[in-house]
Short mmCIF file of C-alpha atoms in Angstrom, two decimals:
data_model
loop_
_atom_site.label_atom_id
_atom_site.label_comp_id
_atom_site.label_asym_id
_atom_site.label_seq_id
_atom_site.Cartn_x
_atom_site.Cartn_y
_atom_site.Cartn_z
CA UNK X 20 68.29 90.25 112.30
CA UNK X 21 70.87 87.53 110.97
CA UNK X 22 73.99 89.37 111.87
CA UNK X 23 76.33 86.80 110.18
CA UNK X 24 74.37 87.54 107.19
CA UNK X 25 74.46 91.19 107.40
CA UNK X 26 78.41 90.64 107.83
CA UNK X 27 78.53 88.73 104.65
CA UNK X 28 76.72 91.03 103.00
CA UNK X 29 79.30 94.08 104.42
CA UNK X 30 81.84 91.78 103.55
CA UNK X 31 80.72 91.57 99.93
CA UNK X 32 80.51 94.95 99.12
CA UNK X 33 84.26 95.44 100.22
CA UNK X 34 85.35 93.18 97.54
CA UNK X 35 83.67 94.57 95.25
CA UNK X 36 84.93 97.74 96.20
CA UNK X 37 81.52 99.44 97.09
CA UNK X 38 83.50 100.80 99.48
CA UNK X 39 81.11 104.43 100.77
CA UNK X 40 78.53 101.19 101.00
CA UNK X 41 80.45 99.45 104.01
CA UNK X 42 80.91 102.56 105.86
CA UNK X 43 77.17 103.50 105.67
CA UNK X 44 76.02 100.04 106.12
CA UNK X 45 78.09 99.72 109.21
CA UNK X 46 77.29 102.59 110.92
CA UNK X 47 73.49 101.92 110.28
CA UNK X 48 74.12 98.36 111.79
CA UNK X 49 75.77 99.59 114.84
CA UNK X 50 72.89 101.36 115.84
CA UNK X 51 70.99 97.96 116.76
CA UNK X 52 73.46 96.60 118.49
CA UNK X 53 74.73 93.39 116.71
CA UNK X 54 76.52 91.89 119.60
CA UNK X 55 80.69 91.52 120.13
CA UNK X 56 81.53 89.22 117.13
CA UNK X 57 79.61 90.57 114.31
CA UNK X 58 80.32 94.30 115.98
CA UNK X 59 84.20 93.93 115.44
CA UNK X 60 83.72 91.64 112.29
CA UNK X 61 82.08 95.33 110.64
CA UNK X 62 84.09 97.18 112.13
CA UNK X 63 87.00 95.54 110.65
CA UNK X 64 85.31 95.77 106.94
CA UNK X 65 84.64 99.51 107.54
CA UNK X 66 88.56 100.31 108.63
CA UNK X 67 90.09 98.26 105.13
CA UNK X 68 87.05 100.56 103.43
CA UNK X 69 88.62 103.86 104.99
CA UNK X 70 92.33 102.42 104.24
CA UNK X 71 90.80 101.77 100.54
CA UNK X 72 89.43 105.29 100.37
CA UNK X 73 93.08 106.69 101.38
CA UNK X 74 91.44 107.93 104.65
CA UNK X 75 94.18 106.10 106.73
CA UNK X 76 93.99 108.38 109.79
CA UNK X 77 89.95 107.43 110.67
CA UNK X 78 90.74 103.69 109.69
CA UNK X 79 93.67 103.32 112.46
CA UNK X 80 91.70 105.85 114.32
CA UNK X 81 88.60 103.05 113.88
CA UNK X 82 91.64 100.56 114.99
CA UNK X 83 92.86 101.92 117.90
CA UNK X 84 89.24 102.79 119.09
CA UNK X 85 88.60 98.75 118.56
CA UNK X 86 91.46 98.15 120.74
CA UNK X 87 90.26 99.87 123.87
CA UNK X 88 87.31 97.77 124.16
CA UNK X 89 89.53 94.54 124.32
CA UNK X 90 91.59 93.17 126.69
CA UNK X 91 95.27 93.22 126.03
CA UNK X 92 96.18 89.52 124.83
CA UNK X 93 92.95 88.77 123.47
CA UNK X 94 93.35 87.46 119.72
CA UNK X 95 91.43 90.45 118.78
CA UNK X 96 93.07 92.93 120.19
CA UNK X 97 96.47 90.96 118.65
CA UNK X 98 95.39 90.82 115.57
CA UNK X 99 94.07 94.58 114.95
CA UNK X 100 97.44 95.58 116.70
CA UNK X 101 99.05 93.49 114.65
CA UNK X 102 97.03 95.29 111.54
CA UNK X 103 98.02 98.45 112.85
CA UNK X 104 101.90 97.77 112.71
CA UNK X 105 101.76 96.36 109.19
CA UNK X 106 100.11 99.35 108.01
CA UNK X 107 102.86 101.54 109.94
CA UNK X 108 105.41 99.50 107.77
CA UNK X 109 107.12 98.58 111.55
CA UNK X 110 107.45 94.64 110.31
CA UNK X 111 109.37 93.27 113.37
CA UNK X 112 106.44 94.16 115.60
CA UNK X 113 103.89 92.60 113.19
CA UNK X 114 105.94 89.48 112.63
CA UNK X 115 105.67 89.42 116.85
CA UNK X 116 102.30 89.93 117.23
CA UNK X 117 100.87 87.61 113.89
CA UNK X 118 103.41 84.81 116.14
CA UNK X 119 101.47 85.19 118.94
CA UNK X 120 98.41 84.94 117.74
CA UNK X 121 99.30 82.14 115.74
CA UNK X 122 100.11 80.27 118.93
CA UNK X 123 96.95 81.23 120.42
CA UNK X 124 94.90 80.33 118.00
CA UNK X 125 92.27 77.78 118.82
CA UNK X 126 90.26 77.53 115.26
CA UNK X 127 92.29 76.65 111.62
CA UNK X 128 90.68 80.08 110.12
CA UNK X 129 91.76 81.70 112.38
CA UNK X 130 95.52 80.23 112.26
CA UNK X 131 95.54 80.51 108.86
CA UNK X 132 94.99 84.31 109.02
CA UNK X 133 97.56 84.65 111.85
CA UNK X 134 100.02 82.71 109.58
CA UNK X 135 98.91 84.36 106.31
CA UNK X 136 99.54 87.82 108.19
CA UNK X 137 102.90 86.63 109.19
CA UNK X 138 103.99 85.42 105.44
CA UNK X 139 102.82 89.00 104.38
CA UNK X 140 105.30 90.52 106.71
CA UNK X 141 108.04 88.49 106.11
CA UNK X 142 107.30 89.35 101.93
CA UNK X 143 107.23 92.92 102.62
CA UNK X 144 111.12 92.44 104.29
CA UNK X 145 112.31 89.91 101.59
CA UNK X 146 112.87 87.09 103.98
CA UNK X 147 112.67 84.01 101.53
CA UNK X 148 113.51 81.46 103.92
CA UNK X 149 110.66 82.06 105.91
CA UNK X 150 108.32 82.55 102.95
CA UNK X 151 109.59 79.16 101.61
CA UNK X 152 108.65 77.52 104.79
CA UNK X 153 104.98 78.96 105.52
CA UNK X 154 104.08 78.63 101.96
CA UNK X 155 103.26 75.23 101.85
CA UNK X 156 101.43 75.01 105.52
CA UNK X 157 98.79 77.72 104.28
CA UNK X 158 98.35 75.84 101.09
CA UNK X 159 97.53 72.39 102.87
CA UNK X 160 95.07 75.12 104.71
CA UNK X 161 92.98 76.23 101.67
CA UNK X 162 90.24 73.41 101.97
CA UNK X 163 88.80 74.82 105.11
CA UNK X 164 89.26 78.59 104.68
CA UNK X 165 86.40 81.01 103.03
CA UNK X 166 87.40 82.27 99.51
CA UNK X 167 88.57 85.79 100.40
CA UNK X 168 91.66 84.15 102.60
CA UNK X 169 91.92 81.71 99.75
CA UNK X 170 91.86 84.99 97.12
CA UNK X 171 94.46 86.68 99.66
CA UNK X 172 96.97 83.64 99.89
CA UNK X 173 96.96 82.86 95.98
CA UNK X 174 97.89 86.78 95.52
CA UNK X 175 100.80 86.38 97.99
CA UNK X 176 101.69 82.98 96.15
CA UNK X 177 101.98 84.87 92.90
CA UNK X 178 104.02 88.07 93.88
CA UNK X 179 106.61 85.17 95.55
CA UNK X 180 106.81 83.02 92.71
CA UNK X 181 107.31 86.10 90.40
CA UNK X 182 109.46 89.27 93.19
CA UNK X 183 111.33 85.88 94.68
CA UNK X 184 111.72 83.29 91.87
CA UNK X 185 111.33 84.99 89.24
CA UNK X 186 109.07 82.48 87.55
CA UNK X 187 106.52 84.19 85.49
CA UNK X 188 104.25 81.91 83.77
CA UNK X 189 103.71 79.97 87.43
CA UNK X 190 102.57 83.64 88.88
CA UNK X 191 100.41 84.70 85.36
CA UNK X 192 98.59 81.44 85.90
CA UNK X 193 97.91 82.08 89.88
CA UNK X 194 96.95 85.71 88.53
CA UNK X 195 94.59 84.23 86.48
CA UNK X 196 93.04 81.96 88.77
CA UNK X 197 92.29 84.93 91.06
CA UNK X 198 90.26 86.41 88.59
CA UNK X 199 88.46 83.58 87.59
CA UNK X 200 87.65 82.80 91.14
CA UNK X 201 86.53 86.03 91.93
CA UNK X 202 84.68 87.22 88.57
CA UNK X 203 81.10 85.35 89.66
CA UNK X 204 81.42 87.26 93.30
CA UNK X 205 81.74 90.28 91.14
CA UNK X 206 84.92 90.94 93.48
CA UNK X 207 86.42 93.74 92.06
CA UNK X 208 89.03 93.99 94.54
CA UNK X 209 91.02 90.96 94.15
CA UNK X 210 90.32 91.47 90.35
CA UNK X 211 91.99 94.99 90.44
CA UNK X 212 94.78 93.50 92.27
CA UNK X 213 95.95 90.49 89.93
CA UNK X 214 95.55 92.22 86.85
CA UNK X 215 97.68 95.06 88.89
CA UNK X 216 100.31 92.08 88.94
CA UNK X 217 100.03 91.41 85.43
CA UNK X 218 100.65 94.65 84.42
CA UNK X 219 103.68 94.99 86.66
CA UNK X 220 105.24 91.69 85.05
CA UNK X 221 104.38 92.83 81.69
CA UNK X 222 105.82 95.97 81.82
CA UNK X 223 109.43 95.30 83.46
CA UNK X 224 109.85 92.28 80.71
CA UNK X 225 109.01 94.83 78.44
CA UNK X 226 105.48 93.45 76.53
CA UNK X 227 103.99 96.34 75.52
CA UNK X 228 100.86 94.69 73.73
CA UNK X 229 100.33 92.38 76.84
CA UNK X 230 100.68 95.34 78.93
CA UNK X 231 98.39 98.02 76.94
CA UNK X 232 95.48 95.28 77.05
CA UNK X 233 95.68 94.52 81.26
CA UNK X 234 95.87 98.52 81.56
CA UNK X 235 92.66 98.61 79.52
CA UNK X 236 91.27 96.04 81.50
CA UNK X 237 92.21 97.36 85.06
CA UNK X 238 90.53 100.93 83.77
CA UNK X 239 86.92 98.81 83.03
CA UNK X 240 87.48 97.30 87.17
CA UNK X 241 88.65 100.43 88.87
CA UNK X 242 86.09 103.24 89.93
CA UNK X 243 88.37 106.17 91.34
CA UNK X 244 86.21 108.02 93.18
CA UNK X 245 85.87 104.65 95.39
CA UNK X 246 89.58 103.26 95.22
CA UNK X 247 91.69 106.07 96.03
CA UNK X 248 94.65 104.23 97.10
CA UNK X 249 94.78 101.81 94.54
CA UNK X 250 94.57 104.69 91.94
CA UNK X 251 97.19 106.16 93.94
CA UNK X 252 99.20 103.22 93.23
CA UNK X 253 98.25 102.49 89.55
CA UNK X 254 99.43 106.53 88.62
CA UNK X 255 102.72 106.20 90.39
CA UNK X 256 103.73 102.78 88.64
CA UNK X 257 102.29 103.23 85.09
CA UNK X 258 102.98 106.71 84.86
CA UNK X 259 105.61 106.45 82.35
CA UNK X 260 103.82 104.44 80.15
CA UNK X 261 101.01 107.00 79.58
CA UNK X 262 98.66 105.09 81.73
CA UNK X 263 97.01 107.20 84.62
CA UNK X 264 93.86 107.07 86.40
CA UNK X 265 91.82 109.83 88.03
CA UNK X 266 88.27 111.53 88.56
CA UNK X 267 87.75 113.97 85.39
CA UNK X 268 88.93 117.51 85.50
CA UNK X 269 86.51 120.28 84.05
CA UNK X 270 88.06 123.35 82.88
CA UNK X 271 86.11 126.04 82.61
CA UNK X 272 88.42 128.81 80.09
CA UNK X 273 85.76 132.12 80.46
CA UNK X 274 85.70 132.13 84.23
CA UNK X 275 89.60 130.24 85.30
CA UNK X 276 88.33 127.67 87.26
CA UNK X 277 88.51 123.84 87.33
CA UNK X 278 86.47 121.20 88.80
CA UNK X 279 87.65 118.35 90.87
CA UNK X 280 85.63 115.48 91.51
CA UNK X 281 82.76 118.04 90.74
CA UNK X 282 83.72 120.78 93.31
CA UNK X 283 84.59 124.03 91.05
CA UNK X 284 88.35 125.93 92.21
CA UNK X 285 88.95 129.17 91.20
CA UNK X 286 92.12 130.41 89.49
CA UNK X 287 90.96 133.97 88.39
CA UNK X 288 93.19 135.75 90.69
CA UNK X 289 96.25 132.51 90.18
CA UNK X 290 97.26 132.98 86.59
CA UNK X 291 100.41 130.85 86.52
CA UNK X 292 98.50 128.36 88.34
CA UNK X 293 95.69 128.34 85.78
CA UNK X 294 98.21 128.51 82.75
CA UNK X 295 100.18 125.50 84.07
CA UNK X 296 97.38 123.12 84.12
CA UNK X 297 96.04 124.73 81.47
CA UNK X 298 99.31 124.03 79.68
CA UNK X 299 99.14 119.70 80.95
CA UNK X 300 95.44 120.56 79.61
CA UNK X 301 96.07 121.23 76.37
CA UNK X 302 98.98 118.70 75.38
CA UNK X 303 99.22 114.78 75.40
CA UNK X 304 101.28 113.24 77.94
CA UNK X 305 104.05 114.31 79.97
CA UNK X 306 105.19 118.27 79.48
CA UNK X 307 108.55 119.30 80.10
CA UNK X 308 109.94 122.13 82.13
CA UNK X 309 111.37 124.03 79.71
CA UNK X 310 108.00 124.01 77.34
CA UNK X 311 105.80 124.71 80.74
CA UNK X 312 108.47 127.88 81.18
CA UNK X 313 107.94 128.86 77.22
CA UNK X 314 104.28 129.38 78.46
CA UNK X 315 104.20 130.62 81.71
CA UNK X 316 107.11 133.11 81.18
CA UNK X 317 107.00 133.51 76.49
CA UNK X 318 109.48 136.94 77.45
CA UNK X 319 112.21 135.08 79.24
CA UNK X 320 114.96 132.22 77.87
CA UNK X 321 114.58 128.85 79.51
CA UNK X 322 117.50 128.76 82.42
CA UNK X 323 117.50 125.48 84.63
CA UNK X 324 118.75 127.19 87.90
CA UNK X 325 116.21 129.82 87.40
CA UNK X 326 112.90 128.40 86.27
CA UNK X 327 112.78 124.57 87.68
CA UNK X 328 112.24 125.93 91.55
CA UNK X 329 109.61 127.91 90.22
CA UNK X 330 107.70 125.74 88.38
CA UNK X 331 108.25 123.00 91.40
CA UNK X 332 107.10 125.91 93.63
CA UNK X 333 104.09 126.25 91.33
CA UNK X 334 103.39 122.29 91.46
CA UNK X 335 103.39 122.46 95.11
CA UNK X 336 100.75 125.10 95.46
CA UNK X 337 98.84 122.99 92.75
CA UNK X 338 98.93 119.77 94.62
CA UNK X 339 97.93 121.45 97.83
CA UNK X 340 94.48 123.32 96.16
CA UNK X 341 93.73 120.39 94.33
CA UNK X 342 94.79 117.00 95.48
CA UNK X 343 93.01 115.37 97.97
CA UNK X 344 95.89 113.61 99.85
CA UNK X 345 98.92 114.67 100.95
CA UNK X 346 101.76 113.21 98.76
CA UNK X 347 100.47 110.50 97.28
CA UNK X 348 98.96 112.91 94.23
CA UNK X 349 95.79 111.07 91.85
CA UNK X 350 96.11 114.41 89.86
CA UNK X 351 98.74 116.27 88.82
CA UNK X 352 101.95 113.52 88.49
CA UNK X 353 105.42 113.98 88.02
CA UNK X 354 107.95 111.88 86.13
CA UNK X 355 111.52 112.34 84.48
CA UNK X 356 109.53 113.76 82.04
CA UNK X 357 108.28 116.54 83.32
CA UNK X 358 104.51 116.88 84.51
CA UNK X 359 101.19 115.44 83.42
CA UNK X 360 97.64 115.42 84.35
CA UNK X 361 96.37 112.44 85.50
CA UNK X 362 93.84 110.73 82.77
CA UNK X 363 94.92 113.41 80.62
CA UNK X 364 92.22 111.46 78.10
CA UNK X 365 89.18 111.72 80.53
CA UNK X 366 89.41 115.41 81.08
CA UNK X 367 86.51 117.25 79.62
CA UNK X 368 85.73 120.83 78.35
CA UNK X 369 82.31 122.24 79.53
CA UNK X 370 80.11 125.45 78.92
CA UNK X 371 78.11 125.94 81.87
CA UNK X 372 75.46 128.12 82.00
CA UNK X 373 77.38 131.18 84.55
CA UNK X 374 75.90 133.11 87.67
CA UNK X 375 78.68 135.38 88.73
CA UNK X 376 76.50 135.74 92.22
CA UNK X 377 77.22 132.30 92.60
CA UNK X 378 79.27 130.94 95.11
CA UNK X 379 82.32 128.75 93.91
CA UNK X 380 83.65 125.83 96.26
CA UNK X 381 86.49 126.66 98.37
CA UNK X 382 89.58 124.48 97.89
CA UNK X 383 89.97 124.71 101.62
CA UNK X 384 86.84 122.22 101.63
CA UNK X 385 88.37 119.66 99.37
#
């Protein structure tokens, strides 16, 4: 087998966000024994599918594992420790270890990723100085780099020149290229991610039009039930402009039960948790506390002190039957508006044909 080929191949389903693809593809690979290179190469495109699926534990469990097998200053084992203290948000320790491997590094690809790495860091801690001065050296890079670094430096390049110098038309134009670049790859991923920057410009400088038609957009790109964390992310920062994502809920009224992501919960015996989503159910957009009291409780006057721990006791127990990771919710959101269900417009009203001998799926197995 051509195992830089299959590589390629894994490494064009991550991008476009095929993302259950990479993990079954490399796992069936692994089983013939590709040799060292191509072995951590997949492995490495099946850990940023896990992070992209939101199951961060197995991908740094996937990282660690990697680590073992390497010895302790190889540029491997750097880098992937140097992946695994980004993604812990410890920044000093990445910034150390992208150095390092930097100054190891014997090939320009593989500089350029130690130094792209290392700009990343120094973004996510707002140190402009540094930014300023490894800008240009990764740009006089892009020649001799393969089109995913190239993809990953341009998005960097835009979130400076717009979070840092607050020049917008210079990052909507590097957004733009992105997408062009990427659209005949069919790579979703660095599609999902510019017009994510888009939307975030248009919406803090307040263009509402602009904004509604890169939401629209982002919906056609992102599959849910694939990009969990991204979802995650789109919910929490569009919320308030009636924008959320998620997998469709099914309510089913005769027997109180809902469906996530086709797995039926039910409610029968939880009436107040069935009447508050059935509440979010029934209205458009964000629901208040005091109209989700006037439902849950018709007999009793709306009092603050009284009714808010309750219904934030209620949205606890909700989040932990029905969301599938632990607070970062794709579901049921909350604002300063009160509460909403996620794609509020995609959730659907079935009859089902009902067999009360039938077994229902435990939300202990979601």
């Amino acid at each position: 087998m051509d195992w830089n080929s299959k590589v390629d191949e894994i490494k064009n389903l991550c991008y476009q966000c095929e993302f259950r693809k990479v993990v079954e593809a490399v796992d069936r690979s692994l089983v013939m024994d590709p040799g060292s290179d191509p072995f951590f190469k997949m492995q490495l495109y099946k850990s940023q599918a896990l992070f992209e699926m939101h199951k961060v534990n197995d991908a740094k469990a996937l990282l660690r594992h990697l680590t073992e097998h390497e010895e302790k200053q190889s540029d491997f084992y750097l880098y992937v420790m140097a992946k695994l203290h980004y993604s812990d948000k410890e920044w000093e320790k990445a910034i150390r270890l992208f150095r390092l491997l930097a100054d190891k590094s014997e090939s320009v690809r593989e500089y350029f990723k130690a130094i792209l790495g290392l700009t990343n860091s120094y973004f996510s801690i707002r140190k402009t100085s540094e930014i300023k001065r490894l800008l240009p050296e990764l740009e006089e890079l892009l020649d001799v780099v393969p089109l995913d670094q190239d993809l990953s430096f341009r998005l960097l390049k835009a979130n400076v020149f717009y979070s840092v110098d607050n020049n917008i038309q210079k990052a909507k134009r590097i957004f733009q290229e992105v997408i062009r670049k990427s659209i005949p790859h069919q790579w979703n991923y660095f599609i999902i991610k510019s017009l994510f920057g888009l939307s975030s410009m248009y919406q803090e400088t307040g263009r509402s039009e602009s904004l509604e038609a890169t939401l629209d957009l982002m919906h056609c790109y992102l599959n849910t039930d694939e990009s969990v964390y991204l979802t995650y992310l789109v919910n929490e920062r569009f919320k308030d402009n009636n924008f959320t994502l998620s997998s469709p809920l099914q309510f089913d009224h005769e027997f109180k039960r809902i469906a996530v992501q086709g797995k039926w919960i039910p409610l029968h015996d939880k009436p107040l948790i069935y009447n508050f989503l059935d509440v979010l159910h029934r209205k458009e957009g964000f629901v208040n506390k005091e109209q989700i009291a006037a439902q849950l409780w018709p007999d009793q006057q709306y009092k603050p002190r009284t009714h808010d721990p309750r219904i934030f006791d209620l949205a606890r127990r909700i989040r932990a039957l029905i969301e599938p990771y632990e607070n970062q919710p794709v579901c049921l959101l909350s604002g300063r508006f009160g509460y909403k269900l996620a794609s509020k417009d995609r959730n659907i009203e079935v009859n089902v044909n009902h067999s009360p001998a039938a077994p229902t799926q435990s939300a202990a197995h979601l």
